[in-house]
Amino acid sequence: IDKNSTRLIEDLQRFLEEYMGFGDFIFRLPDGTEVARAGNPRELLERLREVPIESILHHARQQHFSHWMMARTEIRIAEQLYPKQVDDFAAPEELRRFLIRVIETVLYEKQSDIITRFIPGRSPYEVQFMRLGEGSLGGKARGIGFLRYLLSRLDLRRFFPDITIQIPPTLVICTGEFSRFLEDNHLAAAAVQGKLPFAELQARFLTAEVHPELARDLRAYLLALRAPIAVRSSSLLEDSLHLPLAGLYATYMLPNNEPTVEERLASLLAAVKLVWASTFGDSPRAYYRQTSYRLEDERMAVVVQTLGGGRRGGYFYPSFSGVAQSHNFYPVAYMKPEDGVAQIALGLGKTVVEGGAIVRFCPRYPLLLPQFANIRDWLYFTQKDFYGLDMTVIEGPRDAATMDRLKLLPLAEAEAQRVLPPVASVYQPESGLLVDSFFYDGPRIVTFQKVLRNPRLKLGELLSSLLTVSEKAMRTPVEIEFACDLPEEGRPVFYPLQLRPMAAKKRWEQVKITVEDKARAFCYSETAHGNGSYRGICDLVAVDPDAFEISRTREIAREIGEINRRLVAEKRSYVLVGFGRWGSTDPWMGIGVSWAQISAVRVLVEVGLKGFNAEPAQGTHFFQNVTSLNIGCLSVPYRSNSFLKWEALAGITPLHTTAHLKLLRWPEPLTIRIDGRIGEAVLLLP
């Protein structure tokens, strides 16, 4: 700077901005050509991923990065960058990765302990966890917050440097807004009493007005966010240790791409109201009747979370989603229960949590897949379709049907968008083998072999680390929902979405099943879940094996609901026997009953048939709720040591029949014993 210059003030300002770090960080090439700018540390992080390596080397040699960070009081970042020299790195790209890792880690840790109150104008990508309104965050949001805290302390980025690990930006509408909405619109009495049909209650919620302050704040939030979003429930009791309420409340996913912010706000408000209304749905009511809790004490917060994944054609979805649990109820071979288990599926996670076709593996032994014993199993029991978010602009009335934007898509859609090859193999009929190359013709089979072997992703190791640390921190077995995206260019992105405790086991009742019990039993299972002697049950509802057709599973579910209503009115519990997987929304995997349709059940029996032999589900919402209520669940796979003697039931005159069901009743209760320690169970007739 020349002190005699006629432009001294301007020169001094330029010096402070360009050399002392008080202005934008201007990325330049060695010849001075500007290639990019960053106004804050988060923008700098994004620019570092894309600018030429020559520019990064140019600035690193002159310590521009550390000076610029120090000028912004980012002292922790500056202290880690300043000692490093360009010559300390074996290759230029190692320097880029080092800069990204340091800045990314510190920025994430700064936010991990903070739940920031929403302030209009703040970017959700800069402040990634915000709360709006008064009251509680709810169970799901608490789990997300705790997961953020754990991730910041684990330093996973150091152990998994080739993947990006991030929880999507999250806004929580606290329970106070729910209470204010009910009070302002005089909806509480009608909602709690349950006299209105649920569809009519939803319509009332949709026509009611939210507080103007909430609408104003959500509008400001949407001005800063154009990505697709998930609007999810987070009630006071949800995801608690003894009451998971998994999958009983509503979730809506929105493309968030309407032309105006007013239209996008209308969609978001409709989704929020429908989530609030789901507090009083038929399934939560039925579930609460089996507990000591009261529905009128429930309060609902709402989580608005950016979707993880990418846009592919007219749809948005991740490469795959999954659920991992730190306790495996059905270990095989040399697996141990504490080794955990994971279930993954192509696309959005609805396939996994609702009992669809998945690939199950142990994180410690990811290449051991006993679920598929031969090629026939791969052909018949793997995914044939997947879920994606329809990115068509929402038009017309924003009711419950219109707001359901998830579409079931064929595998060909994923192949056309080049999402399928990284997660699938090709079956060659000539050789009878599965091959990784899509050069060959043949059925596409979602095997995840390439994912589970991927040395960069290290999915099994990553899940095992997360589960171990989370279980230790929560002092109970845990469950983690996640998604993962495998872009064609760039690093894989792993999205931890939710952390919750697995349903607590009740105190074990000592149950002993003798050889005589097995000899007298009409049903025996060596793969059972639950524990104890289930007393006082005189009723059994069975799907008639002679009338069962896989294509009729939805009709069978409706018939079960009708018999269940009758037994609820009579205050009688019962055993329910059927084929395939209970609670699966995939009609080709089992009978998709809801909680309202089986609210009086005490024991479930899943019977396998040739070609219809679904394994017991562990990662589903249905399974979580079964566990929490200690409902017995017996699996009787086709051609196994387990059995069900249909002939023992054939001679009993039904009390009531439908097209596909028989209701049997005895004057004395059935003998039902489940030894939860070894997973063995028997059912004996009176």
Coordinates of N, CA, C and O in Angstrom, one line a residue, residues 542-665:
A542 N -58.4 -68.3 12.2 CA -57.5 -68.9 11.2 C -57.9 -68.6 9.8 O -59.1 -68.7 9.5
V543 N -57.0 -68.3 8.9 CA -57.2 -68.2 7.5 C -57.4 -69.6 7.0 O -56.6 -70.5 7.3
D544 N -58.5 -69.9 6.3 CA -58.8 -71.2 5.8 C -57.8 -71.6 4.7 O -57.7 -70.9 3.7
P545 N -57.0 -72.6 4.9 CA -55.9 -73.0 3.9 C -56.6 -73.4 2.6 O -55.9 -73.2 1.5
D546 N -57.8 -73.9 2.6 CA -58.4 -74.3 1.3 C -58.9 -73.1 0.5 O -59.1 -73.2 -0.7
A547 N -59.2 -72.0 1.2 CA -59.7 -70.8 0.6 C -58.7 -69.7 0.3 O -59.0 -68.7 -0.4
F548 N -57.5 -69.9 0.8 CA -56.5 -68.8 0.8 C -55.9 -68.7 -0.7 O -55.6 -69.7 -1.3
E549 N -55.8 -67.4 -1.1 CA -55.2 -67.1 -2.4 C -54.4 -65.8 -2.1 O -54.8 -64.9 -1.5
I550 N -53.1 -65.8 -2.6 CA -52.2 -64.7 -2.4 C -52.9 -63.4 -2.9 O -52.7 -62.3 -2.3
S551 N -53.6 -63.5 -4.0 CA -54.2 -62.3 -4.6 C -55.3 -61.7 -3.8 O -55.8 -60.6 -4.1
R552 N -55.7 -62.4 -2.7 CA -56.9 -62.0 -1.9 C -56.5 -61.5 -0.6 O -57.3 -61.4 0.3
T553 N -55.2 -61.1 -0.4 CA -54.7 -60.8 1.0 C -55.4 -59.5 1.5 O -55.7 -59.4 2.7
R554 N -55.7 -58.6 0.6 CA -56.4 -57.3 1.1 C -57.8 -57.6 1.6 O -58.3 -57.1 2.6
E555 N -58.5 -58.5 0.9 CA -59.8 -58.9 1.3 C -59.8 -59.6 2.6 O -60.6 -59.4 3.5
I556 N -58.8 -60.5 2.8 CA -58.7 -61.2 4.0 C -58.4 -60.3 5.2 O -59.0 -60.4 6.3
A557 N -57.6 -59.2 5.0 CA -57.4 -58.2 6.0 C -58.7 -57.5 6.5 O -58.9 -57.3 7.6
R558 N -59.5 -57.2 5.5 CA -60.8 -56.6 5.8 C -61.7 -57.5 6.6 O -62.4 -57.1 7.6
E559 N -61.7 -58.8 6.3 CA -62.5 -59.8 7.0 C -62.0 -59.9 8.4 O -62.8 -60.1 9.4
I560 N -60.7 -59.9 8.6 CA -60.1 -60.0 10.0 C -60.6 -58.8 10.8 O -60.9 -58.9 12.0
G561 N -60.6 -57.6 10.2 CA -61.0 -56.4 10.9 C -62.5 -56.5 11.4 O -62.8 -56.1 12.5
E562 N -63.3 -57.2 10.6 CA -64.7 -57.4 11.0 C -64.8 -58.3 12.2 O -65.6 -58.0 13.1
I563 N -64.1 -59.4 12.1 CA -64.1 -60.4 13.3 C -63.5 -59.7 14.5 O -64.0 -59.9 15.6
N564 N -62.5 -58.9 14.3 CA -61.8 -58.3 15.4 C -62.8 -57.3 16.1 O -62.8 -57.3 17.4
R565 N -63.6 -56.6 15.3 CA -64.5 -55.7 16.0 C -65.5 -56.4 16.8 O -65.9 -56.0 17.9
R566 N -65.9 -57.6 16.3 CA -66.9 -58.4 17.1 C -66.2 -58.9 18.4 O -66.8 -58.8 19.5
L567 N -65.0 -59.3 18.4 CA -64.3 -59.8 19.6 C -64.0 -58.7 20.5 O -64.0 -58.9 21.7
V568 N -63.7 -57.5 20.0 CA -63.4 -56.3 20.9 C -64.7 -56.0 21.6 O -64.6 -55.7 22.9
A569 N -65.8 -56.0 21.0 CA -67.1 -55.7 21.6 C -67.4 -56.8 22.7 O -68.0 -56.4 23.8
E570 N -67.0 -58.0 22.5 CA -67.2 -59.1 23.5 C -66.0 -59.1 24.5 O -66.1 -59.9 25.5
K571 N -65.0 -58.2 24.4 CA -63.9 -58.2 25.3 C -63.2 -59.5 25.3 O -62.8 -60.0 26.4
R572 N -62.9 -60.1 24.2 CA -62.2 -61.4 24.1 C -60.9 -61.2 23.2 O -61.0 -60.6 22.2
S573 N -59.8 -61.7 23.8 CA -58.6 -61.8 23.0 C -58.5 -63.1 22.2 O -59.3 -64.0 22.5
Y574 N -57.6 -63.1 21.3 CA -57.6 -64.3 20.4 C -56.2 -64.6 19.8 O -55.3 -63.7 19.8
V575 N -56.0 -65.8 19.2 CA -54.9 -66.1 18.4 C -55.2 -66.0 16.9 O -56.3 -66.3 16.5
L576 N -54.3 -65.4 16.2 CA -54.6 -65.2 14.7 C -53.5 -66.0 13.9 O -52.3 -65.8 14.1
V577 N -54.0 -66.9 13.1 CA -53.2 -67.7 12.3 C -53.4 -67.4 10.8 O -54.5 -67.4 10.3
G578 N -52.3 -67.2 10.1 CA -52.4 -66.9 8.7 C -51.1 -67.2 7.9 O -50.2 -67.7 8.5
F579 N -51.1 -66.8 6.6 CA -50.0 -67.2 5.8 C -49.2 -66.0 5.4 O -49.7 -64.9 5.2
G580 N -47.8 -66.1 5.3 CA -46.9 -65.0 5.0 C -46.7 -64.2 6.2 O -46.8 -64.6 7.4
R581 N -46.3 -62.9 5.9 CA -45.9 -62.0 7.0 C -47.0 -61.1 7.4 O -47.6 -60.3 6.6
W582 N -47.4 -61.1 8.7 CA -48.4 -60.2 9.2 C -48.0 -58.7 9.1 O -46.8 -58.4 9.4
G583 N -48.9 -57.9 8.7 CA -48.6 -56.4 8.7 C -47.9 -55.9 7.5 O -47.6 -54.7 7.4
S584 N -47.5 -56.8 6.5 CA -46.8 -56.3 5.3 C -47.8 -55.6 4.4 O -48.9 -56.1 4.1
T585 N -47.4 -54.4 3.9 CA -48.2 -53.7 2.9 C -48.0 -54.3 1.5 O -48.7 -53.9 0.6
D586 N -47.1 -55.2 1.3 CA -46.9 -55.8 0.0 C -47.8 -57.1 0.0 O -47.5 -58.0 0.8
P587 N -48.8 -57.1 -0.8 CA -49.8 -58.2 -0.7 C -49.2 -59.5 -1.1 O -49.7 -60.6 -0.9
W588 N -48.0 -59.5 -1.8 CA -47.4 -60.7 -2.2 C -46.4 -61.2 -1.2 O -45.7 -62.2 -1.4
M589 N -46.3 -60.5 0.0 CA -45.4 -61.0 1.1 C -46.2 -61.4 2.3 O -45.7 -62.2 3.1
G590 N -47.5 -61.0 2.4 CA -48.3 -61.4 3.5 C -49.6 -60.6 3.6 O -50.0 -60.0 2.6
I591 N -50.2 -60.7 4.7 CA -51.5 -60.1 4.9 C -51.4 -58.7 5.6 O -51.0 -58.7 6.8
G592 N -51.7 -57.7 5.0 CA -51.4 -56.3 5.5 C -52.4 -55.8 6.4 O -53.1 -54.8 6.1
V593 N -52.6 -56.4 7.6 CA -53.5 -55.9 8.6 C -53.0 -54.6 9.2 O -51.8 -54.4 9.4
S594 N -53.9 -53.7 9.6 CA -53.5 -52.5 10.4 C -53.8 -52.8 11.9 O -54.5 -53.8 12.2
W595 N -53.4 -51.9 12.8 CA -53.6 -52.2 14.2 C -55.1 -52.1 14.5 O -55.5 -52.9 15.4
A596 N -55.8 -51.3 13.8 CA -57.3 -51.3 14.1 C -57.9 -52.6 13.8 O -59.0 -52.9 14.3
Q597 N -57.3 -53.3 12.9 CA -57.9 -54.6 12.4 C -57.6 -55.8 13.3 O -58.2 -56.9 13.2
I598 N -56.6 -55.6 14.2 CA -56.2 -56.8 15.0 C -56.0 -56.3 16.5 O -55.2 -56.9 17.2
S599 N -56.7 -55.3 16.9 CA -56.5 -54.7 18.2 C -56.7 -55.6 19.4 O -56.2 -55.4 20.5
A600 N -57.4 -56.8 19.2 CA -57.6 -57.7 20.4 C -56.7 -58.9 20.3 O -56.8 -59.8 21.1
V601 N -55.8 -59.0 19.3 CA -55.0 -60.2 19.2 C -53.9 -60.2 20.3 O -53.4 -59.2 20.8
R602 N -53.6 -61.5 20.8 CA -52.6 -61.7 21.8 C -51.4 -62.5 21.2 O -50.3 -62.4 21.7
V603 N -51.7 -63.4 20.2 CA -50.7 -64.2 19.6 C -50.9 -64.3 18.1 O -52.0 -64.5 17.6
L604 N -49.8 -64.1 17.4 CA -49.8 -64.1 15.9 C -49.0 -65.4 15.5 O -48.0 -65.7 16.0
V605 N -49.6 -66.1 14.5 CA -48.8 -67.2 13.9 C -48.7 -67.0 12.4 O -49.7 -66.7 11.7
E606 N -47.4 -67.0 11.9 CA -47.1 -66.8 10.5 C -46.7 -68.2 9.9 O -45.7 -68.7 10.3
V607 N -47.5 -68.7 9.0 CA -47.3 -70.0 8.4 C -46.8 -69.8 7.0 O -47.3 -69.0 6.2
G608 N -45.8 -70.6 6.6 CA -45.2 -70.5 5.3 C -45.8 -71.5 4.4 O -46.3 -72.6 4.8
L609 N -45.9 -71.2 3.1 CA -46.3 -72.1 2.0 C -45.2 -72.2 1.0 O -44.3 -71.3 0.9
K610 N -45.3 -73.2 0.2 CA -44.3 -73.3 -0.9 C -44.5 -72.1 -1.8 O -45.6 -71.8 -2.3
G611 N -43.4 -71.3 -2.0 CA -43.4 -70.1 -2.8 C -44.0 -68.9 -2.1 O -44.1 -67.8 -2.7
F612 N -44.3 -69.0 -0.8 CA -44.9 -67.9 0.0 C -44.4 -68.1 1.4 O -45.2 -68.4 2.3
N613 N -43.1 -67.9 1.6 CA -42.4 -68.4 2.8 C -41.6 -67.2 3.4 O -40.4 -67.3 3.6
A614 N -42.2 -66.1 3.6 CA -41.5 -64.9 4.0 C -40.9 -65.1 5.4 O -41.5 -65.7 6.3
E615 N -39.7 -64.6 5.6 CA -39.0 -64.7 6.9 C -39.6 -63.7 7.8 O -40.2 -62.7 7.4
P616 N -39.5 -64.0 9.2 CA -40.0 -63.0 10.1 C -39.3 -61.6 9.9 O -38.1 -61.5 9.7
A617 N -40.2 -60.6 10.0 CA -39.6 -59.2 9.8 C -39.1 -58.7 11.1 O -39.7 -58.9 12.2
Q618 N -38.0 -57.9 11.1 CA -37.5 -57.3 12.3 C -37.5 -55.8 12.2 O -37.6 -55.1 13.2
G619 N -37.3 -55.2 11.1 CA -37.1 -53.8 10.9 C -38.4 -53.0 10.7 O -38.4 -51.8 10.4
T620 N -39.6 -53.7 10.7 CA -40.8 -53.0 10.4 C -41.4 -52.3 11.6 O -41.1 -52.7 12.7
H621 N -42.2 -51.3 11.3 CA -43.0 -50.7 12.4 C -43.9 -51.6 13.1 O -44.1 -51.6 14.3
F622 N -44.5 -52.5 12.3 CA -45.4 -53.5 12.9 C -44.7 -54.4 13.9 O -45.2 -54.6 15.0
F623 N -43.4 -54.8 13.6 CA -42.7 -55.6 14.5 C -42.3 -54.9 15.8 O -42.4 -55.4 16.9
Q624 N -42.0 -53.6 15.7 CA -41.7 -52.8 16.9 C -42.9 -52.8 17.8 O -42.8 -52.9 19.0
N625 N -44.1 -52.6 17.3 CA -45.3 -52.5 18.1 C -45.7 -53.8 18.7 O -46.2 -53.9 19.8
V626 N -45.5 -54.9 17.9 CA -45.7 -56.3 18.5 C -44.8 -56.5 19.7 O -45.3 -57.0 20.7
T627 N -43.6 -56.1 19.6 CA -42.6 -56.3 20.6 C -43.0 -55.5 21.9 O -42.9 -56.1 23.0
S628 N -43.4 -54.3 21.7 CA -43.7 -53.4 22.9 C -44.9 -53.9 23.7 O -44.9 -53.7 24.9
L629 N -45.8 -54.6 23.0 CA -47.0 -55.1 23.7 C -46.9 -56.5 24.1 O -47.9 -57.1 24.6
N630 N -45.7 -57.1 23.9 CA -45.5 -58.5 24.2 C -46.5 -59.4 23.6 O -47.0 -60.4 24.2
I631 N -46.9 -59.1 22.3 CA -47.7 -60.0 21.6 C -46.9 -61.1 21.1 O -45.8 -60.9 20.5
G632 N -47.3 -62.3 21.3 CA -46.5 -63.5 20.9 C -46.6 -63.6 19.3 O -47.6 -63.3 18.7
C633 N -45.4 -64.0 18.8 CA -45.4 -64.1 17.3 C -44.6 -65.4 17.0 O -43.4 -65.5 17.3
L634 N -45.3 -66.4 16.4 CA -44.7 -67.6 16.0 C -44.5 -67.8 14.5 O -45.5 -67.5 13.8
S635 N -43.4 -68.1 14.1 CA -43.1 -68.4 12.7 C -43.0 -69.9 12.4 O -42.3 -70.6 13.1
V636 N -43.8 -70.3 11.4 CA -43.8 -71.7 11.0 C -43.4 -71.8 9.5 O -44.3 -71.9 8.6
P637 N -42.1 -71.7 9.2 CA -41.7 -71.7 7.8 C -42.0 -73.1 7.1 O -42.1 -74.1 7.8
Y638 N -42.1 -73.0 5.8 CA -42.4 -74.2 5.0 C -41.2 -75.1 5.1 O -40.1 -74.7 5.0
R639 N -41.5 -76.4 5.3 CA -40.4 -77.4 5.3 C -39.4 -77.1 6.4 O -38.2 -77.0 6.1
S640 N -39.8 -76.9 7.6 CA -38.9 -76.7 8.7 C -39.3 -77.6 9.9 O -40.2 -78.4 9.8
N641 N -38.5 -77.5 11.0 CA -38.9 -78.3 12.2 C -40.1 -77.8 12.9 O -40.7 -78.5 13.7
S642 N -40.5 -76.5 12.6 CA -41.7 -76.0 13.1 C -42.9 -76.6 12.4 O -42.8 -77.0 11.2
F643 N -44.1 -76.6 13.0 CA -45.3 -77.2 12.3 C -46.6 -76.6 12.8 O -46.6 -76.0 13.9
L644 N -47.6 -76.7 12.0 CA -49.0 -76.5 12.5 C -49.8 -77.6 11.9 O -49.9 -77.8 10.7
K645 N -50.5 -78.3 12.7 CA -51.3 -79.5 12.3 C -52.8 -79.0 12.0 O -53.6 -78.9 12.9
W646 N -53.0 -78.7 10.7 CA -54.3 -78.2 10.3 C -55.4 -79.2 10.6 O -56.5 -78.9 10.8
E647 N -55.0 -80.5 10.5 CA -56.0 -81.6 10.7 C -56.6 -81.5 12.2 O -57.7 -81.9 12.4
A648 N -55.8 -81.0 13.1 CA -56.3 -80.9 14.5 C -57.4 -79.8 14.6 O -58.2 -79.9 15.5
L649 N -57.4 -78.8 13.7 CA -58.4 -77.8 13.7 C -59.6 -78.1 12.8 O -60.7 -77.5 13.0
A650 N -59.4 -79.0 11.9 CA -60.4 -79.3 10.9 C -61.7 -79.9 11.5 O -62.8 -79.7 11.0
G651 N -61.5 -80.7 12.6 CA -62.7 -81.3 13.1 C -63.5 -80.5 14.1 O -64.5 -80.9 14.6
I652 N -63.1 -79.2 14.3 CA -63.8 -78.3 15.2 C -64.8 -77.5 14.4 O -64.5 -76.8 13.4
T653 N -66.0 -77.4 14.9 CA -67.1 -76.6 14.3 C -66.8 -75.2 14.5 O -66.8 -74.7 15.6
P654 N -66.7 -74.3 13.4 CA -66.5 -72.9 13.6 C -67.7 -72.2 14.3 O -68.8 -72.5 14.0
L655 N -67.4 -71.2 15.1 CA -68.4 -70.4 15.6 C -68.9 -69.4 14.6 O -70.1 -69.0 14.6
H656 N -68.0 -69.0 13.7 CA -68.4 -68.0 12.7 C -67.4 -68.2 11.5 O -66.2 -68.5 11.7
T657 N -67.9 -68.1 10.3 CA -67.0 -68.2 9.1 C -67.2 -67.0 8.2 O -68.3 -66.4 8.2
T658 N -66.2 -66.7 7.4 CA -66.3 -65.7 6.3 C -65.8 -66.4 5.0 O -65.5 -67.6 5.1
A659 N -65.6 -65.6 4.0 CA -65.1 -66.3 2.7 C -63.8 -66.9 2.9 O -63.4 -67.9 2.2
H660 N -62.9 -66.3 3.8 CA -61.6 -66.8 3.9 C -61.2 -67.2 5.4 O -60.0 -67.7 5.6
L661 N -62.0 -67.0 6.3 CA -61.7 -67.2 7.8 C -62.6 -68.1 8.5 O -63.8 -68.3 8.1
K662 N -62.0 -68.6 9.6 CA -62.8 -69.4 10.5 C -62.5 -68.9 11.9 O -61.4 -68.7 12.3
L663 N -63.6 -68.7 12.7 CA -63.5 -68.3 14.1 C -63.8 -69.5 15.0 O -64.9 -70.0 14.9
L664 N -62.8 -70.0 15.7 CA -63.0 -71.2 16.5 C -63.0 -70.8 18.0 O -62.2 -69.9 18.4
R665 N -63.8 -71.5 18.8 CA -63.9 -71.1 20.2 C -64.1 -72.4 21.0 O -64.8 -73.3 20.6

